[in-house]
XYZ file of C-alpha atoms in Angstrom:
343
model
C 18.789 -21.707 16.126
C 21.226 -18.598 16.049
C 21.545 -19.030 12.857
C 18.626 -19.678 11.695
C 17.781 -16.445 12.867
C 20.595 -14.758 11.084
C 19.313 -16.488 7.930
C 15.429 -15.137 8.475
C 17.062 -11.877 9.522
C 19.288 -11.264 6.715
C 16.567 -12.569 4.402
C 13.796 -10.030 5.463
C 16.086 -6.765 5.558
C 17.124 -8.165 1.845
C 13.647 -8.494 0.651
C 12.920 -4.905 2.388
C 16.160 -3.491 0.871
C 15.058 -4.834 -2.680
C 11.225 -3.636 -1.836
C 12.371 -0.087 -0.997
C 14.747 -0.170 -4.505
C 11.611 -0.531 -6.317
C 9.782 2.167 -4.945
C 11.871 4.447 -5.343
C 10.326 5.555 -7.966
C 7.548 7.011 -5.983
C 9.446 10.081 -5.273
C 9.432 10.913 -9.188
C 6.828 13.604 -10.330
C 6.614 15.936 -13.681
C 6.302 18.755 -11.445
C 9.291 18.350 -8.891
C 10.963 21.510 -9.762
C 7.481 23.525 -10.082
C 8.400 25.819 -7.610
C 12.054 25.425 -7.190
C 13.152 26.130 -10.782
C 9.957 26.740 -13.088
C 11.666 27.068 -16.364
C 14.057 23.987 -15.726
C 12.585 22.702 -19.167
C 12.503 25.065 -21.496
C 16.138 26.099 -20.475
C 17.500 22.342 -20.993
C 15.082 22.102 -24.516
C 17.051 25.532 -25.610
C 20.090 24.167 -24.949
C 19.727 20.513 -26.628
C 18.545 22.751 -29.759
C 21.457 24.731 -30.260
C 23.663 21.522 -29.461
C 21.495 19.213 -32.288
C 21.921 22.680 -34.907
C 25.628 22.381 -33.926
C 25.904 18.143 -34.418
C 23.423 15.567 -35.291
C 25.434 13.007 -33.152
C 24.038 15.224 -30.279
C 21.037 12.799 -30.698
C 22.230 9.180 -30.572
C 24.919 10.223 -28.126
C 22.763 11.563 -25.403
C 20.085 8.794 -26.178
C 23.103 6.092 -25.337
C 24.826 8.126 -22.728
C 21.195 8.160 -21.000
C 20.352 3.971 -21.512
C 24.269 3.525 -20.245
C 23.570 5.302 -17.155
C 20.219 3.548 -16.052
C 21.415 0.068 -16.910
C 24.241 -0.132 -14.782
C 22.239 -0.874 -12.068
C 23.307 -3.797 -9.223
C 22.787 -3.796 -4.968
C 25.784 -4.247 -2.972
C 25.073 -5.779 0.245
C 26.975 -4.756 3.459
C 27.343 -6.839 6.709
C 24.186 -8.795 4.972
C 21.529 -6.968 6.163
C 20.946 -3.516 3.826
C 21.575 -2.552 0.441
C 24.173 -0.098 0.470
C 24.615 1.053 -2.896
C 22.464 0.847 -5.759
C 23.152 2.916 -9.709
C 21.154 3.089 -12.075
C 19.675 6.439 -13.389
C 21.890 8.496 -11.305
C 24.408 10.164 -14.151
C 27.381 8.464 -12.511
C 28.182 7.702 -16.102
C 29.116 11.129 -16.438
C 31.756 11.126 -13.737
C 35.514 11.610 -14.673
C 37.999 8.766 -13.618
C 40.516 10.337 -10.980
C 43.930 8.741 -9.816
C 42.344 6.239 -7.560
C 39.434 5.762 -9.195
C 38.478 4.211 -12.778
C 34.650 5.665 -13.457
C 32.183 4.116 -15.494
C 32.389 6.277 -18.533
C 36.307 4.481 -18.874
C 34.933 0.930 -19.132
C 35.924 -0.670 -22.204
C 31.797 -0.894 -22.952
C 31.892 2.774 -22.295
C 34.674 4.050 -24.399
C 32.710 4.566 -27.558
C 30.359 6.836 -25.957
C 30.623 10.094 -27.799
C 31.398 13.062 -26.325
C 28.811 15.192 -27.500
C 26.142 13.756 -25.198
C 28.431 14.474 -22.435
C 29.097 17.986 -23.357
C 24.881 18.555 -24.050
C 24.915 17.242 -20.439
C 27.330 20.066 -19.189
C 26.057 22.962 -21.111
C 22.464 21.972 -19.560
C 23.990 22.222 -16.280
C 25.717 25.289 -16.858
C 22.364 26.983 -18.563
C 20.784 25.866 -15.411
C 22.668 26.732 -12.924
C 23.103 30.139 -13.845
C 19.432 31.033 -13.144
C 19.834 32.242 -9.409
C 17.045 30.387 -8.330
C 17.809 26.898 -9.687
C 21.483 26.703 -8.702
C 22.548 23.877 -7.131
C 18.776 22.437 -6.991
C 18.735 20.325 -10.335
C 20.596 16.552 -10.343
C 22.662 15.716 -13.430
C 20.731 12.410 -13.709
C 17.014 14.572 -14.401
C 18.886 16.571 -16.991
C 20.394 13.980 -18.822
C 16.905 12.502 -19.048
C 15.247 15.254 -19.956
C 18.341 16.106 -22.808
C 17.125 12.670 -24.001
C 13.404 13.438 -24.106
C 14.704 16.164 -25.790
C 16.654 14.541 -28.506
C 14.184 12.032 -29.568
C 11.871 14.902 -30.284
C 14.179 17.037 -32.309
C 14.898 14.261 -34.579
C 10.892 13.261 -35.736
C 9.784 11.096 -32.321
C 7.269 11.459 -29.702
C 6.831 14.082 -26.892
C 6.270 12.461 -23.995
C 6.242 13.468 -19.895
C 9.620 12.933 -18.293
C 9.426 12.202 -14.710
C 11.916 14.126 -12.629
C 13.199 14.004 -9.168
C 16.141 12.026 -9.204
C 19.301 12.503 -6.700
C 23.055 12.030 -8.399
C 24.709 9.041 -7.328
C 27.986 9.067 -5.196
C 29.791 6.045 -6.626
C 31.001 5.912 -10.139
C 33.456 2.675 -11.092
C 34.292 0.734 -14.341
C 34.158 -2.805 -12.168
C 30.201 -1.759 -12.312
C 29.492 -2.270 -15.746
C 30.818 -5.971 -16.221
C 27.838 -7.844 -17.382
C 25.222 -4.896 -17.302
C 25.132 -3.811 -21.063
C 23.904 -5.917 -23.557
C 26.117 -6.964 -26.412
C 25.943 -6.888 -30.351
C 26.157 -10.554 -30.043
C 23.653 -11.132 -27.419
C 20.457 -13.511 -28.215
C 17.268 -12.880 -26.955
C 17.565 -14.969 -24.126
C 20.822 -13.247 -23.135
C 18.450 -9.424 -24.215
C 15.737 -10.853 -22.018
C 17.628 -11.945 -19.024
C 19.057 -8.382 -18.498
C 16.136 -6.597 -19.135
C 14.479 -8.344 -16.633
C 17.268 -7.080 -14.382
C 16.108 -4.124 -14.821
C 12.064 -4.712 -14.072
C 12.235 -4.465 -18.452
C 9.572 -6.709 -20.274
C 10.505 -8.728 -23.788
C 8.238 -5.798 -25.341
C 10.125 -2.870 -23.226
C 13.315 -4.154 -24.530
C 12.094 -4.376 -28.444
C 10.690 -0.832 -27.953
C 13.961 0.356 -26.496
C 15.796 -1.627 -29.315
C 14.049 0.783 -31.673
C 16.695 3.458 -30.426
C 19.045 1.885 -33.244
C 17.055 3.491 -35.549
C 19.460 6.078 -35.162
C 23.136 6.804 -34.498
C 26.214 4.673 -36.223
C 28.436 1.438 -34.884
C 32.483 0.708 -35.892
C 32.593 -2.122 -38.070
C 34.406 -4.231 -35.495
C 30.648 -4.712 -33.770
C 29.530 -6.388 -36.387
C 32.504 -8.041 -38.373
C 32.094 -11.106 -37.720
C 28.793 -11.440 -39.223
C 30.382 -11.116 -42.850
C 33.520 -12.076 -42.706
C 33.452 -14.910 -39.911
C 30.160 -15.661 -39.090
C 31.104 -19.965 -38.657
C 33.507 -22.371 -40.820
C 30.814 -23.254 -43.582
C 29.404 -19.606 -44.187
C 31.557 -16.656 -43.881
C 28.302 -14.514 -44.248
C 25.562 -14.592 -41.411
C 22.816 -15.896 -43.507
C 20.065 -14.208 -41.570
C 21.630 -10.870 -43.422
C 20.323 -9.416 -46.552
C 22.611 -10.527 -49.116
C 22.751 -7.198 -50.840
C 22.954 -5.597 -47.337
C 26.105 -7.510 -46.699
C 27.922 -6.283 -49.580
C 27.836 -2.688 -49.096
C 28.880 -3.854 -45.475
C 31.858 -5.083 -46.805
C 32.288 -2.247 -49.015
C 31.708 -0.044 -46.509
C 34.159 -1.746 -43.957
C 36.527 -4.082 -45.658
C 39.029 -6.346 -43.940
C 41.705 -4.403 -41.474
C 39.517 -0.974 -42.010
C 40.560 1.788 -39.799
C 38.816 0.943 -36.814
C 37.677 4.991 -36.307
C 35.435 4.335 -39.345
C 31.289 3.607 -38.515
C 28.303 3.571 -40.103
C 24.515 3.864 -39.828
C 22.621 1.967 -37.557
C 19.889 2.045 -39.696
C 20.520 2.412 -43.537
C 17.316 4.030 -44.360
C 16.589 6.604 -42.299
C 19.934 7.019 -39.976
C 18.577 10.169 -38.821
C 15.148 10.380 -37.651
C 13.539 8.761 -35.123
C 11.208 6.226 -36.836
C 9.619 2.742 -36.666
C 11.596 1.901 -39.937
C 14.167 -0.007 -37.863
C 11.605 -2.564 -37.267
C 10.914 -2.819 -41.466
C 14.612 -3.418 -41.840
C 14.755 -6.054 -39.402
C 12.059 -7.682 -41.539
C 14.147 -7.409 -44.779
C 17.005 -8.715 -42.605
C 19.110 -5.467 -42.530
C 19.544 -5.985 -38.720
C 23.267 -4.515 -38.173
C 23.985 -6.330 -35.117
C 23.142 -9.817 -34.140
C 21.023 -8.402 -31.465
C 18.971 -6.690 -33.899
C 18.312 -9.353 -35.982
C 17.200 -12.081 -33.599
C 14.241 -9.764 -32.912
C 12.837 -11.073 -36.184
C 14.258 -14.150 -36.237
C 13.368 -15.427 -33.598
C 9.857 -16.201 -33.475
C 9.275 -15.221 -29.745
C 9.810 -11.534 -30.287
C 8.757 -11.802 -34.193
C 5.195 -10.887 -33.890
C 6.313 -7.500 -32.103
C 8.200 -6.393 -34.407
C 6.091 -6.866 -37.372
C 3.282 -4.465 -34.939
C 5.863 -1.762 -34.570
C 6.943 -2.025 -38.261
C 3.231 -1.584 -39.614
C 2.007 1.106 -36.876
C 4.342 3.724 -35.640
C 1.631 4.636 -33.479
C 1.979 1.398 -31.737
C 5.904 1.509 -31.764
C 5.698 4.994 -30.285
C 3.515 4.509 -27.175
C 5.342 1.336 -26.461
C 8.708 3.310 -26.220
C 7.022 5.810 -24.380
C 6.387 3.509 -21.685
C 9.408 1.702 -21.761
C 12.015 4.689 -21.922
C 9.407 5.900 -18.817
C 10.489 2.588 -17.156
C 14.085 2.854 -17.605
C 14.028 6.277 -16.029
C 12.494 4.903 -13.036
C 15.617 2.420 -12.209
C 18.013 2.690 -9.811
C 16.357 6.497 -8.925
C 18.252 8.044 -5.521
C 17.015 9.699 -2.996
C 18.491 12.523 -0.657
C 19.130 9.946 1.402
C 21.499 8.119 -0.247
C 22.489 10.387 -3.414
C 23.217 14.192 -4.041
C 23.120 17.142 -6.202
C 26.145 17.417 -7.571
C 27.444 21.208 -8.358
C 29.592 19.328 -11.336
C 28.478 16.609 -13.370
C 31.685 14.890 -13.828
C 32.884 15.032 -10.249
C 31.053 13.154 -7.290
């Protein structure tokens, strides 16, 4: 009967812990810093500007650094009865790795981040905090997401409201990230199943996809799909044959691994729905991209988003406003930290 008990016990205060992860959210409002720092936008938005006039990669790299963050998201439980810690949107991919600790940003999933969205996360910080009456008030995690509202924007794509309110998380470790980011390989069963993970629909995660539409990949991501794709076809067959030879021209065998290329080969730098029209003339770079169209369970989305930007853009809207809602910290169990990089 005692343990019985233990087992109802431990079963409510999980269902409770995973019940209050899911509202955290609640605490997230436009207007957080209305009276604590009113200008908190426009001094971020001047700051992403100069960075995007100084680099273009300032886009794709704060976009990623921002979807890294959010996704590595998992509860820990502790003596079985509460959650204890819980990432997600909480810019503890920002934090440095110290001598006893290996942070998130050094997982080998992590590595190719580019430093430019990190620095566009700093120099934020730095703006903000030297306005007397925001110091020390504004998390890392709300400027990083509104850097990548801010991004998307300066590079052709929607506006949209960025919910704010978020505490920075005190826990940053590679171990984290096993298994939370999807792959180039991934299917969409394998795309699905971590989406889900992270309260994402099928739809979220095709709109989110759309982020490829910009930024570049090293050729070792995709490789395999045409040089080694399986012993009777060297050449993934779901590629567009002329797309796969500038591939290989672009990254022959044993290229220097430093060298990458465009995500998207027709418009690499503006944020557009034309991803979606290359995935229907099979110029998917990764197999994750391709198996979009492919596969007839996610086929019929694409083709919307490809013919109606309108309709890609409001999807993303709501599914980039999704993603910022995971993981979110409270003062409770998260902080404000006075440097981004160290908890």
């Amino acid at each position: 009967m005692g343990r019985l008990n233990l087992i109802l016990v431990w079963s409510l205060s999980l269902t409770l812990s995973l019940y209050n992860l899911h509202t955290t959210s609640a605490q997230l409002s436009p207007n957080h810093y209305a009276n604590v720092c009113p200008n908190l936008e426009s001094i971020v938005r001047q700051v992403v500007t100069t960075k995007f006039q100084q680099t273009f990669v300032t886009v794709p790299a704060t976009l990623r650094l921002f979807f890294h963050d959010c996704f590595v998201q998992s509860p820990y439980l502790y003596k079985f009865d509460i959650v204890k810690e819980i990432k997600g949107c909480d810019a503890s991919v920002l934090v440095a790795s110290t001598g006893n600790n290996q942070a998130e940003k050094d997982h080998p999933d992590n590595l190719s981040l580019a430093g430019d969205g990190f620095d566009t996360v700093i120099k934020a910080k730095a703006a903000v905090d030297a306005v007397p009456q925001c110091r020390n008030k504004v998390s890392c995690a709300d400027i990083l997401a509104l850097a990548t509202r801010d991004v998307i924007v300066l590079s052709g794509g929607p506006s949209y409201t960025v919910e704010l309110g978020r505490f920075d998380g005190l826990v940053s470790r590679a171990s984290d990230v096993n298994g939370r980011l999807p792959h180039p390989t991934f299917n969409l069963n394998q795309l699905n199943s971590l989406f889900a993970a992270n309260g994402l629909t099928q739809t979220d995660m095709i709109a989110l996809s759309g982020a490829h539409t910009l930024g570049f990949s090293h050729c070792s991501k995709f490789s395999n799909r045409i040089y080694n794709f399986n012993g009777q076809t060297p050449v993934d067959p779901s590629l567009n044959r002329q797309y796969a030879i500038q591939l290989q021209q672009m990254c022959p065998r044993n290229v220097d691994p430093r060298i990458a290329i465009n995500m998207d080969p027709t418009t690499p730098r503006r944020f557009d729905n034309v991803y979606y029209q290359n995935l229907q003339q099979g110029k998917g770079l990764f197999t994750s991209d391709q198996i979009l169209f492919t596969d007839q369970r996610s086929r019929n989305t694409v083709n919307s988003f490809a013919s109606n930007a309108n309709v890609f853009n409001s999807n993303f809207i709501a599914a980039i406003t999704k993603l910022g809602r995971v993981g979110v910290k409270t003062a409770r169990n998260g902080k404000i930290r006075t440097d981004c990089s160290v908890l």
